[in-house]
């Protein structure tokens, strides 16, 4: 094919065949443009919101973390990485971080196991299954404020129902909302909301093809073996999802801590030491101490830590999580 | 690369447009904010001002009343220190802000964000300086100490918060002698009485013998130290010294109070969150809430009939003082836009209709001397309360607070450290050392930001 012929096929102006081909090409571009425009138009509010309400504040917090800004005092100034250096040597921060880590590694597995156990139970063909599912899920629907207040009343040393029950058995009252018991009450609040995990696990369980369980049964596998070798592997993406979101949520726990604490004038830092988790420390630095710079540095460190932990979870579980993907769909 | 009409926008261009949109959105949002705050500059329907308060401070009815009587529209925003900081930073603060005189006044005055109200008082025919109760001195700051110098605000009502209410029925149940109405008992005696009055069953406290938490932990400890004859702060208010004999005495007493479990504390929190409901439920024999709680007590005649007010205790050998730990009122930010309208509302709120309503309700002592006759004294029990209160006014004193730290910050430090001592896991000596270290770290940082 000569250069002229190639040019003709490509649609040089004036050439009849080229002009014929140009028309459908323009129509195609027009459709694609409309699609692009629609896409960008519909996503623009979210992108604008993301920039305005997420990236903007994060960048502002990063800038704040390099200053001594407290919102009111006149002599605040730029201090570079001093807040981050202080953070590294702050025993209160490390203590809070350690307690938060402990809380995450305790509460997340506990709530996943409890939620999965409940899901397995209510997945069985029992009577009034819907009612049980609803009842078990209800606590997750109760607003955190309501739940916090309920727990505070239940576990109050002097008037709480829990100590009332202990009193019936002649056991002396326990100061549940103080150290060292407060941490157990906090764990109970987490388990109380396990209905949330249950619902997601239940959806995962119902997605497992029944034939696989039947095949295992035909092969003589016990119920436990079937659960271990069929159910859990097929549920592993769901469990991974719960682990990741659970860890992120647990390190950001603040509401139950605030609700179980004394209100002002006791203030935000009147939470028992055992429940003085990282976010509580951040909260105190912002709102009690007014150290916007230092608190912002704490938040940025937490953000990076969450990224690292999430990455580690993905990396360490890659060999044990099985995705039920249609091989044809990949093509 | 230049984009042209009809071509799909590139990702870069799209992000640029989004950023532009975000900026435009921000401008629009701030425009909205300006419109709200800008209403204070009068918007055709008369003046309007923004007031940052708690809901009960100015009621809906009072807002209507202000519109009718003053022709000023009050835009009420909920008190929130973070929001206040945002508004101050943006240069559009509220015209009036709620504040606690005892602790907020030096903090805001020292940072130059509060308006000096002396010129306004000088011209006012409603709020005359001679008529101001000494409690308003909490809102004065001369650059070094509280109680002297220009006025930066005014208290709406007040209590002498070391005074305590007691329930005679609960005293009778335990055959404990009533405290004198004229002579203060000692703090040691108060604690003994509280122990005698406490009712327990199965390790649970059914009736608290007494609550002595005051308005907040730091300010309570400052008042206790003053009652022991000292000052929690050094002369320049730049450091705290818990190791002085007086502060040590105060701290030891408060830790003992918590250890005995006779009243709510950090290690024995009150589910009611404050003394009022517990006292009203006949589950608290004594409460150092001051006259202010009378507003609630008067609402239930059964409780009111068995309630008495007693003078503030003193330490054996210590001076007789009776401080106000709050003196809650309003201040005006220096950058407020509609100061004249704000001052008119200030005058009305502190000297006219709302002030008279507060005085007659028993919710605190009026901060204008001329309004004192309005304090409720129709019934016998009210007469007793007013008599004790009026005698106590002679012992009123200002306990100065540091300008270098937020009271919440000092409370936070103490809250973290003191529970171990309350549980007997830390000696008083160690507690003092740790408190001195941590509170002074906070004070040092604060001083650097101010001076």
XYZ file of C-alpha atoms in Angstrom:
782
model
C 0.000 0.000 0.000
C 1.393 3.399 -1.004
C 1.516 6.470 1.200
C -1.331 8.024 -0.817
C -3.475 4.976 -0.338
C -2.794 5.016 3.402
C -3.724 8.697 3.563
C -6.925 7.986 1.677
C -7.909 5.243 4.108
C -7.124 7.527 7.037
C -9.632 10.059 5.646
C -7.716 12.988 4.196
C -10.146 15.891 3.459
C -11.678 15.793 0.049
C -11.231 12.113 -0.343
C -14.553 10.411 -0.743
C -13.819 7.236 1.229
C -12.160 9.204 4.024
C -15.146 11.546 4.332
C -17.511 8.613 4.509
C -15.583 7.113 7.396
C -15.220 10.415 9.258
C -18.930 10.723 9.985
C -19.380 7.606 12.112
C -16.059 8.394 13.851
C -17.419 11.831 14.911
C -20.605 10.202 16.152
C -18.531 7.790 18.216
C -16.540 10.653 19.748
C -19.728 12.479 20.541
C -21.172 9.480 22.419
C -17.913 8.978 24.298
C -17.778 12.675 25.184
C -21.303 12.579 26.500
C -20.449 9.563 28.592
C -17.346 11.244 29.958
C -19.240 14.401 30.720
C -21.983 12.481 32.484
C -19.435 10.568 34.526
C -17.582 13.673 35.607
C -20.756 15.619 36.209
C -22.221 12.970 38.480
C -18.993 12.393 40.381
C -18.077 16.077 40.655
C -20.080 16.726 43.865
C -18.345 13.834 45.578
C -14.922 14.866 44.307
C -15.545 18.466 45.358
C -16.753 17.259 48.759
C -13.753 15.000 49.089
C -11.388 17.836 48.342
C -13.242 20.299 50.527
C -14.113 18.105 53.480
C -11.369 15.486 53.530
C -8.220 16.541 51.725
C -8.572 20.179 52.787
C -8.933 19.489 56.525
C -6.215 16.847 56.373
C -3.805 19.284 54.768
C -4.814 21.935 57.293
C -4.243 19.452 60.133
C -0.823 18.636 58.686
C 0.049 22.331 58.689
C -1.337 22.713 62.227
C 0.799 19.810 63.381
C 3.859 21.887 62.602
C 2.766 24.804 64.813
C 1.919 25.641 68.437
C -1.488 27.016 67.398
C -4.139 26.834 70.129
C -6.802 28.928 68.493
C -6.640 31.911 70.809
C -3.175 32.721 72.136
C -1.344 35.449 70.216
C 2.203 34.051 70.210
C 1.771 30.758 68.405
C 4.464 29.918 65.889
C 5.893 27.425 63.445
C 7.902 24.679 65.197
C 8.627 22.237 62.391
C 8.645 18.637 63.548
C 8.822 19.436 67.268
C 5.313 18.070 67.911
C 6.292 14.783 66.276
C 9.493 14.634 68.315
C 7.544 15.315 71.506
C 5.108 12.602 70.564
C 7.908 10.065 70.408
C 8.971 10.846 73.959
C 5.501 11.320 75.463
C 4.797 8.465 77.869
C 1.072 9.301 77.974
C 0.864 8.926 74.198
C 2.705 5.626 74.239
C 0.546 4.362 77.087
C -2.604 5.297 75.200
C -1.277 3.699 72.035
C -0.423 0.484 73.856
C -3.870 0.271 75.434
C -5.445 0.950 72.055
C -3.445 -1.855 70.456
C -4.458 -4.219 73.224
C -8.061 -3.160 72.867
C -7.957 -3.755 69.094
C -6.379 -7.199 69.318
C -8.904 -8.210 71.969
C -12.100 -6.621 70.788
C -11.836 -7.285 67.045
C -11.353 -11.075 67.222
C -13.927 -11.301 70.004
C -16.567 -9.435 68.053
C -15.813 -11.364 64.847
C -16.059 -14.719 66.623
C -19.206 -13.668 68.496
C -20.798 -12.301 65.320
C -19.899 -15.421 63.342
C -21.221 -17.720 66.058
C -24.502 -15.815 66.117
C -24.669 -15.870 62.314
C -24.166 -19.653 62.245
C -26.900 -20.050 64.853
C -29.488 -17.919 63.102
C -28.601 -19.452 59.732
C -30.010 -22.766 60.888
C -33.538 -23.703 59.892
C -35.139 -22.962 63.245
C -38.585 -21.631 64.067
C -39.016 -17.873 64.395
C -35.592 -17.398 62.853
C -36.494 -13.894 61.685
C -37.396 -12.826 65.204
C -34.080 -14.076 66.578
C -32.194 -12.323 63.815
C -34.031 -9.089 64.556
C -33.496 -9.363 68.310
C -29.798 -10.063 67.928
C -29.373 -7.223 65.488
C -31.357 -4.691 67.520
C -28.493 -3.627 69.837
C -26.498 -2.603 66.771
C -29.327 -0.254 65.804
C -29.410 1.499 69.189
C -27.602 4.831 68.845
C -24.204 4.824 70.584
C -25.331 7.600 72.926
C -28.285 5.511 74.110
C -26.122 2.421 74.461
C -23.498 4.337 76.437
C -26.063 5.733 78.842
C -27.658 2.312 79.320
C -24.291 0.775 80.170
C -23.484 3.622 82.524
C -26.712 3.071 84.423
C -26.372 -0.733 84.415
C -22.838 -0.705 85.750
C -23.060 2.151 88.212
C -21.512 1.086 91.499
C -24.270 2.332 93.746
C -27.455 2.047 91.788
C -26.641 -0.220 88.837
C -28.597 -3.387 88.169
C -25.398 -5.426 87.825
C -24.390 -4.819 91.408
C -28.019 -5.326 92.422
C -27.788 -8.882 91.061
C -24.451 -9.447 92.810
C -26.050 -8.229 96.033
C -28.693 -10.979 95.790
C -25.873 -13.509 95.952
C -24.208 -11.680 98.811
C -21.371 -10.369 96.668
C -20.134 -6.874 97.451
C -20.573 -4.095 94.934
C -17.930 -3.711 92.245
C -16.814 -0.316 90.937
C -17.331 -1.328 87.305
C -16.805 2.094 85.811
C -13.451 2.613 87.514
C -10.089 0.936 87.099
C -9.429 -1.918 86.627
C -12.936 -3.072 85.683
C -13.788 -0.287 83.243
C -11.924 -2.067 80.428
C -14.230 -5.092 80.753
C -17.315 -2.903 80.556
C -15.876 -1.370 77.401
C -15.376 -4.829 75.894
C -18.941 -5.697 76.797
C -20.213 -2.648 74.919
C -18.340 -3.900 71.856
C -19.744 -7.417 72.152
C -23.202 -6.017 72.730
C -23.058 -4.570 69.227
C -21.920 -7.857 67.643
C -25.216 -7.996 65.727
C -23.607 -5.799 63.122
C -20.892 -8.376 62.475
C -23.536 -11.099 62.568
C -25.532 -9.561 59.713
C -22.495 -9.360 57.429
C -21.386 -12.890 58.311
C -24.907 -14.131 57.712
C -24.900 -12.624 54.236
C -21.567 -14.352 53.621
C -22.871 -17.689 54.891
C -25.889 -17.510 52.633
C -23.621 -16.908 49.676
C -21.856 -20.250 50.133
C -23.223 -22.800 47.633
C -25.204 -25.473 49.464
C -23.696 -28.190 47.244
C -20.312 -27.719 48.851
C -21.688 -28.485 52.292
C -23.646 -31.429 50.906
C -20.530 -32.768 49.172
C -18.580 -32.532 52.425
C -21.326 -34.378 54.248
C -21.377 -37.120 51.584
C -17.611 -37.429 52.029
C -18.223 -38.057 55.724
C -16.916 -34.767 57.092
C -18.104 -33.827 60.594
C -19.957 -30.569 61.196
C -16.825 -28.997 62.735
C -14.640 -30.207 59.850
C -17.146 -28.835 57.328
C -17.192 -25.523 59.137
C -13.412 -25.402 59.337
C -12.620 -26.589 55.807
C -15.548 -25.313 53.795
C -17.365 -22.513 55.590
C -14.429 -20.554 56.996
C -12.327 -20.527 53.782
C -15.311 -19.442 51.719
C -16.141 -16.828 54.300
C -12.574 -15.591 54.500
C -13.099 -12.442 52.346
C -15.952 -11.433 54.647
C -13.832 -12.113 57.731
C -10.978 -10.117 56.244
C -13.336 -7.221 55.577
C -14.544 -7.383 59.166
C -11.012 -7.547 60.524
C -9.876 -4.520 58.547
C -12.916 -2.357 59.285
C -12.962 -3.617 62.881
C -9.363 -2.622 63.505
C -9.914 0.811 61.972
C -13.052 1.324 64.067
C -11.491 0.053 67.279
C -8.478 2.354 67.149
C -10.862 5.240 66.597
C -13.144 4.327 69.495
C -14.202 7.405 71.396
C -17.950 7.528 71.944
C -18.302 4.740 74.554
C -15.324 6.194 76.407
C -16.851 9.640 76.539
C -20.218 8.349 77.582
C -18.835 6.237 80.376
C -16.817 9.136 81.745
C -17.802 11.882 84.139
C -19.250 14.835 82.296
C -17.707 18.264 82.659
C -16.447 19.564 85.048
C -14.927 16.095 85.379
C -14.210 16.584 81.726
C -13.077 14.366 78.942
C -10.063 13.095 80.815
C -12.028 11.675 83.690
C -12.210 8.330 81.906
C -10.525 5.603 83.906
C -6.863 5.086 83.054
C -7.531 1.628 81.597
C -9.903 3.179 79.057
C -7.693 6.119 78.210
C -7.224 5.046 74.604
C -5.458 6.906 71.830
C -8.499 8.802 70.553
C -9.308 9.864 74.089
C -5.824 11.304 74.289
C -6.355 13.118 70.989
C -9.703 14.401 72.238
C -8.098 15.671 75.445
C -5.246 17.362 73.594
C -7.704 19.176 71.335
C -10.499 20.076 73.684
C -9.010 20.074 77.194
C -5.475 21.267 76.547
C -6.303 23.263 73.403
C -3.111 22.002 71.741
C -4.337 21.891 68.182
C -0.851 21.364 66.793
C 0.077 18.441 68.971
C -3.353 16.806 68.606
C -3.106 17.132 64.822
C 0.298 15.448 64.928
C -1.269 12.623 66.946
C -3.971 12.212 64.320
C -1.512 12.149 61.455
C 0.521 9.484 63.209
C -2.632 7.462 63.764
C -3.517 7.820 60.088
C -0.134 6.456 59.049
C -0.336 3.662 61.615
C -3.741 2.621 60.300
C -2.348 2.492 56.764
C 0.551 0.323 57.943
C -1.613 -2.021 59.988
C -4.137 -2.387 57.174
C -1.340 -3.134 54.733
C 0.085 -5.719 57.109
C -3.290 -7.407 57.494
C -3.677 -7.661 53.724
C -0.146 -8.942 53.300
C -0.277 -11.558 56.048
C -3.680 -12.897 55.047
C -3.146 -13.096 51.304
C -2.472 -16.841 51.547
C -5.553 -17.676 53.579
C -8.234 -15.554 51.943
C -10.047 -17.186 49.045
C -12.055 -15.141 46.637
C -14.863 -16.923 44.867
C -14.232 -15.263 41.495
C -15.605 -16.511 38.223
C -12.449 -17.214 36.134
C -14.322 -16.252 32.965
C -15.170 -12.849 34.363
C -11.501 -11.999 34.667
C -10.989 -12.179 30.912
C -2.006 20.334 25.706
C -4.998 22.562 25.239
C -8.463 21.223 25.673
C -11.131 22.266 23.241
C -14.863 22.252 23.119
C -16.309 18.865 22.580
C -13.292 16.941 23.801
C -13.599 14.959 27.017
C -11.921 16.819 29.873
C -8.616 15.284 30.883
C -8.226 13.945 34.398
C -5.848 16.775 35.220
C -8.297 19.350 33.929
C -11.127 17.632 35.763
C -9.244 17.686 39.052
C -8.399 21.332 38.450
C -12.080 22.057 37.827
C -13.040 20.099 40.943
C -10.542 22.043 42.993
C -12.009 25.226 41.552
C -15.444 23.953 42.458
C -14.242 23.169 45.957
C -12.856 26.676 46.342
C -16.081 28.124 44.979
C -18.008 25.870 47.380
C -15.879 27.034 50.257
C -16.470 30.627 49.259
C -20.187 29.946 49.053
C -20.148 28.273 52.469
C -18.221 31.105 54.039
C -20.603 33.457 52.323
C -23.414 31.669 54.131
C -21.506 31.962 57.376
C -20.947 35.634 56.778
C -24.606 36.085 56.150
C -25.483 34.556 59.514
C -22.914 36.492 61.498
C -23.368 39.518 59.287
C -26.948 39.701 60.381
C -25.517 41.382 63.436
C -24.791 44.392 61.257
C -28.526 44.877 60.923
C -30.349 43.505 58.006
C -33.236 45.772 57.405
C -35.383 44.501 60.279
C -33.469 46.246 63.068
C -30.244 45.219 64.806
C -29.336 41.646 65.388
C -26.540 40.049 67.350
C -25.143 36.562 67.711
C -24.938 35.230 71.236
C -23.040 32.036 72.042
C -24.659 30.474 75.103
C -26.128 27.283 76.472
C -29.789 26.785 75.778
C -30.974 27.630 79.287
C -28.965 30.853 79.478
C -31.278 32.726 77.141
C -34.659 31.143 76.563
C -36.794 31.344 73.433
C -39.218 33.577 75.316
C -36.430 35.946 76.262
C -35.323 36.115 72.638
C -38.857 37.164 71.690
C -38.894 39.576 74.608
C -35.638 41.185 73.440
C -37.010 41.625 69.947
C -40.118 43.271 71.369
C -38.509 45.454 74.024
C -35.185 46.324 72.406
C -35.893 45.776 68.730
C -32.817 43.568 68.597
C -32.884 40.114 67.118
C -30.816 37.618 69.097
C -29.307 34.772 67.116
C -28.459 32.095 69.644
C -25.666 29.640 68.852
C -24.777 26.808 71.182
C -21.714 27.400 73.303
C -18.868 25.373 71.892
C -15.295 26.452 72.463
C -14.108 24.925 69.169
C -16.728 26.860 67.272
C -15.831 29.987 69.206
C -12.195 29.589 68.196
C -13.225 29.089 64.576
C -15.375 32.227 64.687
C -12.643 34.254 66.400
C -10.076 33.050 63.863
C -12.381 33.946 60.989
C -12.821 37.449 62.420
C -16.578 36.992 62.839
C -17.015 36.189 66.539
C -20.360 36.229 68.322
C -21.229 39.546 69.907
C -21.609 37.988 73.363
C -20.141 34.773 74.696
C -20.922 32.760 77.808
C -17.977 32.364 80.138
C -17.070 31.294 83.649
C -15.715 34.394 85.334
C -13.588 32.584 87.890
C -11.540 30.772 85.280
C -12.263 32.181 81.805
C -11.858 35.879 82.535
C -8.059 35.950 83.005
C -7.595 33.493 80.133
C -9.408 35.572 77.515
C -8.350 38.964 78.892
C -4.675 38.032 78.912
C -4.910 36.945 75.278
C -6.443 40.247 74.242
C -9.573 38.763 72.732
C -12.037 40.240 75.234
C -13.359 43.805 75.057
C -12.654 46.162 77.954
C -16.156 47.035 79.130
C -15.208 49.926 81.421
C -16.229 52.636 78.890
C -19.604 50.933 78.444
C -20.213 50.680 82.200
C -19.189 54.320 82.592
C -22.010 55.435 80.298
C -24.664 52.956 81.404
C -27.680 54.016 83.385
C -28.831 50.413 83.848
C -25.622 48.838 85.136
C -24.038 51.223 87.561
C -20.650 50.297 88.919
C -21.687 51.138 92.498
C -24.506 48.653 92.225
C -22.284 45.775 91.088
C -21.811 42.949 93.559
C -18.138 42.186 94.349
C -18.547 38.852 92.558
C -18.249 40.783 89.312
C -14.634 41.426 90.233
C -13.989 37.898 89.004
C -14.341 39.453 85.567
C -11.627 42.053 86.231
C -8.040 41.631 85.149
C -5.229 44.139 85.541
C -2.706 42.254 83.446
C -1.312 40.401 86.435
C -4.103 39.266 88.699
C -7.820 38.810 88.835
C -10.088 41.065 90.892
C -8.593 44.396 89.885
C -8.328 46.431 86.689
C -10.728 46.768 83.768
C -13.938 44.763 83.572
C -14.127 42.205 80.785
C -17.521 40.744 81.571
C -20.201 40.332 84.169
C -21.708 37.443 86.105
C -25.389 36.695 85.520
C -25.864 35.266 89.015
C -23.629 33.472 91.460
C -23.139 31.256 94.455
C -20.532 30.998 97.117
C -19.760 27.492 96.013
C -18.069 26.222 99.152
C -21.341 26.643 101.067
C -23.331 23.472 101.282
C -26.943 22.380 101.408
C -27.986 19.689 103.809
C -31.037 17.493 104.131
C -32.362 17.566 107.714
C -34.407 14.389 107.198
C -31.265 12.405 106.387
C -29.493 14.004 109.372
C -32.403 12.953 111.597
C -32.318 9.386 110.279
C -28.746 9.047 111.490
C -29.156 11.297 114.565
C -26.423 13.635 113.391
C -26.467 17.187 114.742
C -27.238 19.920 112.210
C -24.407 22.293 111.387
C -24.627 25.837 112.726
C -26.258 28.440 110.516
C -23.793 31.094 111.554
C -20.509 29.463 112.593
C -18.717 27.331 110.019
C -17.668 23.827 110.925
C -14.196 22.643 109.975
C -13.536 20.556 106.887
C -12.493 17.727 109.175
C -15.862 17.919 110.948
C -17.655 18.061 107.619
C -15.942 14.804 106.595
C -16.845 13.156 109.899
C -20.466 14.117 109.440
C -20.413 12.834 105.879
C -19.141 9.478 107.070
C -21.848 9.269 109.718
C -24.525 10.184 107.189
C -23.483 7.738 104.475
C -25.842 4.793 104.111
C -24.434 1.621 102.566
C -25.772 -1.839 101.804
C -23.816 -4.702 100.307
C -20.980 -2.418 99.341
C -23.336 -0.073 97.499
C -23.838 3.488 98.691
C -27.552 4.168 99.022
C -27.143 7.678 100.417
C -24.046 9.775 99.883
C -23.066 11.457 103.133
C -21.812 14.483 101.246
C -20.485 15.714 97.957
C -17.600 18.174 97.887
C -16.583 18.529 94.270
C -17.374 22.174 93.684
C -17.614 23.528 90.166
C -14.462 21.721 89.024
C -11.497 19.938 90.472
C -8.796 22.595 90.040
C -10.938 25.510 91.076
C -12.188 23.492 94.071
C -8.617 22.730 95.110
C -7.716 26.402 94.669
C -10.613 27.367 96.968
C -9.653 24.677 99.511
C -6.053 25.917 99.492
C -7.279 29.470 100.051
C -9.377 28.181 102.964
C -6.203 26.686 104.406
C -4.649 30.150 104.212
C -2.564 29.797 101.059
C -2.619 30.137 97.303
C -2.431 27.237 94.866
C -0.559 29.473 92.431
C 2.671 31.376 92.921
C 2.521 35.172 93.102
C 2.944 35.665 89.355
C 0.385 32.933 88.580
C 2.937 31.307 86.282
C 3.329 28.118 88.310
C 1.380 25.879 90.641
C 2.741 24.658 93.949
C 0.943 21.695 95.457
C 3.778 21.269 97.930
C 3.033 24.367 100.015
C 1.667 23.366 103.451
C -1.732 24.871 102.605
C -2.054 23.195 99.206
C -0.864 19.919 100.691
C -3.498 20.202 103.404
C -6.204 20.873 100.809
C -5.086 18.032 98.567
C -4.810 15.562 101.428
C -8.291 16.451 102.598
C -9.777 16.011 99.134
C -8.004 12.678 98.582
C -9.283 11.493 101.974
C -12.771 12.562 100.975
C -12.521 10.394 97.848
C -10.956 7.486 99.747
C -13.802 7.332 102.254
C -16.312 7.090 99.403
C -18.786 9.368 101.189
C -19.471 11.242 97.986
C -19.007 11.099 94.233
C -15.465 11.374 92.940
C -13.348 10.261 90.004
C -13.162 6.753 91.444
C -16.825 6.678 92.404
C -18.631 8.583 89.640
C -22.186 9.751 90.087
C -24.471 8.369 87.348
C -26.601 11.501 87.715
C -23.471 13.374 86.574
C -24.012 16.216 89.081
C -25.359 16.680 92.584
C -28.749 18.198 91.732
C -30.798 15.109 90.844
C -29.120 12.982 93.541
C -29.826 15.571 96.216
C -33.426 15.957 95.047
C -33.883 12.179 95.230
C -32.925 12.289 98.945
C -29.815 10.306 98.167
C -27.304 12.950 99.207
C -27.169 14.417 102.699
C -24.869 17.363 101.910
C -23.856 19.065 98.666
C -21.494 22.023 98.250
C -23.449 23.535 95.397
C -24.009 26.916 96.994
C -27.153 29.049 96.881
C -27.568 28.395 93.160
C -29.036 24.913 93.788
C -31.931 26.663 95.562
C -33.578 27.198 92.176
C -33.961 23.447 91.853
C -34.767 22.824 95.506
C -37.543 25.431 95.512
C -39.209 23.462 92.733
C -40.048 20.598 95.118
C -41.643 21.734 98.356
C -41.036 18.393 100.103
C -37.303 18.621 99.543
C -37.253 22.385 100.133
C -38.819 21.961 103.584
C -36.016 19.683 104.771
C -33.222 21.614 103.065
C -30.950 24.093 104.783
C -27.949 26.082 103.644
C -24.793 26.200 105.773
C -21.721 28.462 105.755
C -18.606 27.353 103.934
C -16.410 25.191 106.181
C -12.936 26.357 107.215
C -9.779 24.495 108.067
C -8.920 24.439 111.758
C -6.889 27.589 112.328
C -7.467 28.782 108.774
C -9.196 31.967 107.643
C -12.904 32.175 107.009
C -13.376 32.699 103.306
C -16.235 31.899 100.988
C -15.345 32.022 97.320
C -17.376 31.859 94.151
C -15.933 29.181 91.903
C -17.882 30.131 88.771
C -19.534 33.544 88.363
C -20.866 32.508 84.965
C -21.768 35.385 82.708
C -20.983 36.973 79.359
C -18.039 38.686 77.749
C -17.789 40.553 74.489
C -15.100 39.640 71.955
C -12.927 42.569 70.908
C -13.642 41.788 67.256
C -17.427 41.758 67.723
C -19.092 43.697 64.923
C -22.211 45.094 66.509
C -20.969 46.190 69.901
C -23.603 48.816 70.588
C -26.483 46.392 70.096
C -24.548 43.795 72.073
C -24.127 46.190 74.980
C -27.835 47.024 74.918
C -28.637 43.307 75.206
C -25.955 43.014 77.891
C -27.623 45.748 79.937
C -31.060 44.216 79.483
C -29.869 40.691 80.322
C -27.901 41.678 83.422
C -29.990 44.536 84.759
C -33.542 44.324 83.499
C -36.228 41.688 82.813
C -34.114 38.509 82.641
C -32.038 39.541 85.670
C -35.190 40.078 87.754
C -36.589 36.710 86.646
C -33.403 34.932 87.704
C -33.367 36.682 91.067
C -36.934 35.711 91.917
C -36.381 32.104 90.845
C -33.653 31.501 93.419
C -31.231 30.357 90.734
C -28.259 32.179 92.134
C -27.653 35.441 93.928
C -28.303 38.505 91.748
C -25.127 40.248 90.692
C -26.661 43.697 91.187
C -27.094 44.644 94.815
C -30.339 46.419 93.997
C -31.918 43.138 92.919
C -31.174 41.265 96.147
C -34.572 42.046 97.711
C -36.076 39.914 94.938
C -34.486 36.713 96.286
C -37.276 34.326 97.343
C -38.038 34.632 101.066
C -41.757 34.102 101.355
C -41.640 30.719 103.102
C -39.889 29.876 106.361
C -37.295 27.620 104.766
C -36.534 30.322 102.194
C -36.080 32.867 104.983
C -33.496 30.591 106.642
C -31.622 30.196 103.379
C -31.571 33.920 102.600
C -30.475 34.778 106.144
C -27.538 32.350 106.001
C -26.634 33.533 102.526
C -26.712 37.207 103.414
C -24.491 36.616 106.431
C -22.076 34.667 104.236
C -21.742 37.488 101.727
C -19.566 39.299 104.260
C -16.943 36.610 103.774
C -16.940 36.647 99.992
C -13.495 36.602 98.447
C -12.022 36.317 94.987
C -9.717 33.338 94.541
C -7.598 34.318 91.556
C -6.910 31.895 88.755
C -3.997 31.660 86.366
C -4.281 33.172 82.895
C -1.722 30.724 81.516
C -3.794 27.563 81.303
C -7.338 26.589 80.504
C -9.061 25.233 83.574
C -10.017 22.182 81.495
C -6.332 21.512 80.840
C -5.435 21.622 84.521
C -8.461 19.476 85.355
C -7.293 17.028 82.705
C -3.828 16.739 84.220
C -5.194 16.236 87.727
C -7.858 13.796 86.530
C -5.194 11.569 85.050
C -2.944 11.507 88.102
C -5.103 11.754 91.199
C -7.202 8.543 90.947
C -4.213 6.389 91.912
C -3.845 8.383 95.149
C -7.571 8.126 95.785
C -7.305 4.355 95.530
C -4.391 4.377 97.964
C -1.895 3.312 95.287
C 0.136 6.525 95.445
C 1.413 8.507 98.431
C 0.527 12.158 98.843
C 4.205 13.063 98.405
C 4.408 11.316 95.030
C 1.071 12.784 94.010
C 2.306 16.289 94.780
C 5.516 15.774 92.804
C 3.691 14.431 89.792
C 1.028 17.120 89.898
C 3.649 19.849 90.144
C 5.596 18.416 87.207
C 2.674 17.992 84.876
C 0.656 21.095 85.717
C 3.720 23.311 85.479
C 4.625 21.808 82.118
C 1.182 22.931 80.973
C 1.566 26.375 82.561
C 4.975 26.894 80.974
C 3.584 26.136 77.536
C 0.686 28.512 78.169
C 2.975 31.294 79.312
C 5.077 31.004 76.173
C 1.947 31.464 74.078
C 0.839 34.563 75.910
C 3.882 36.574 76.865
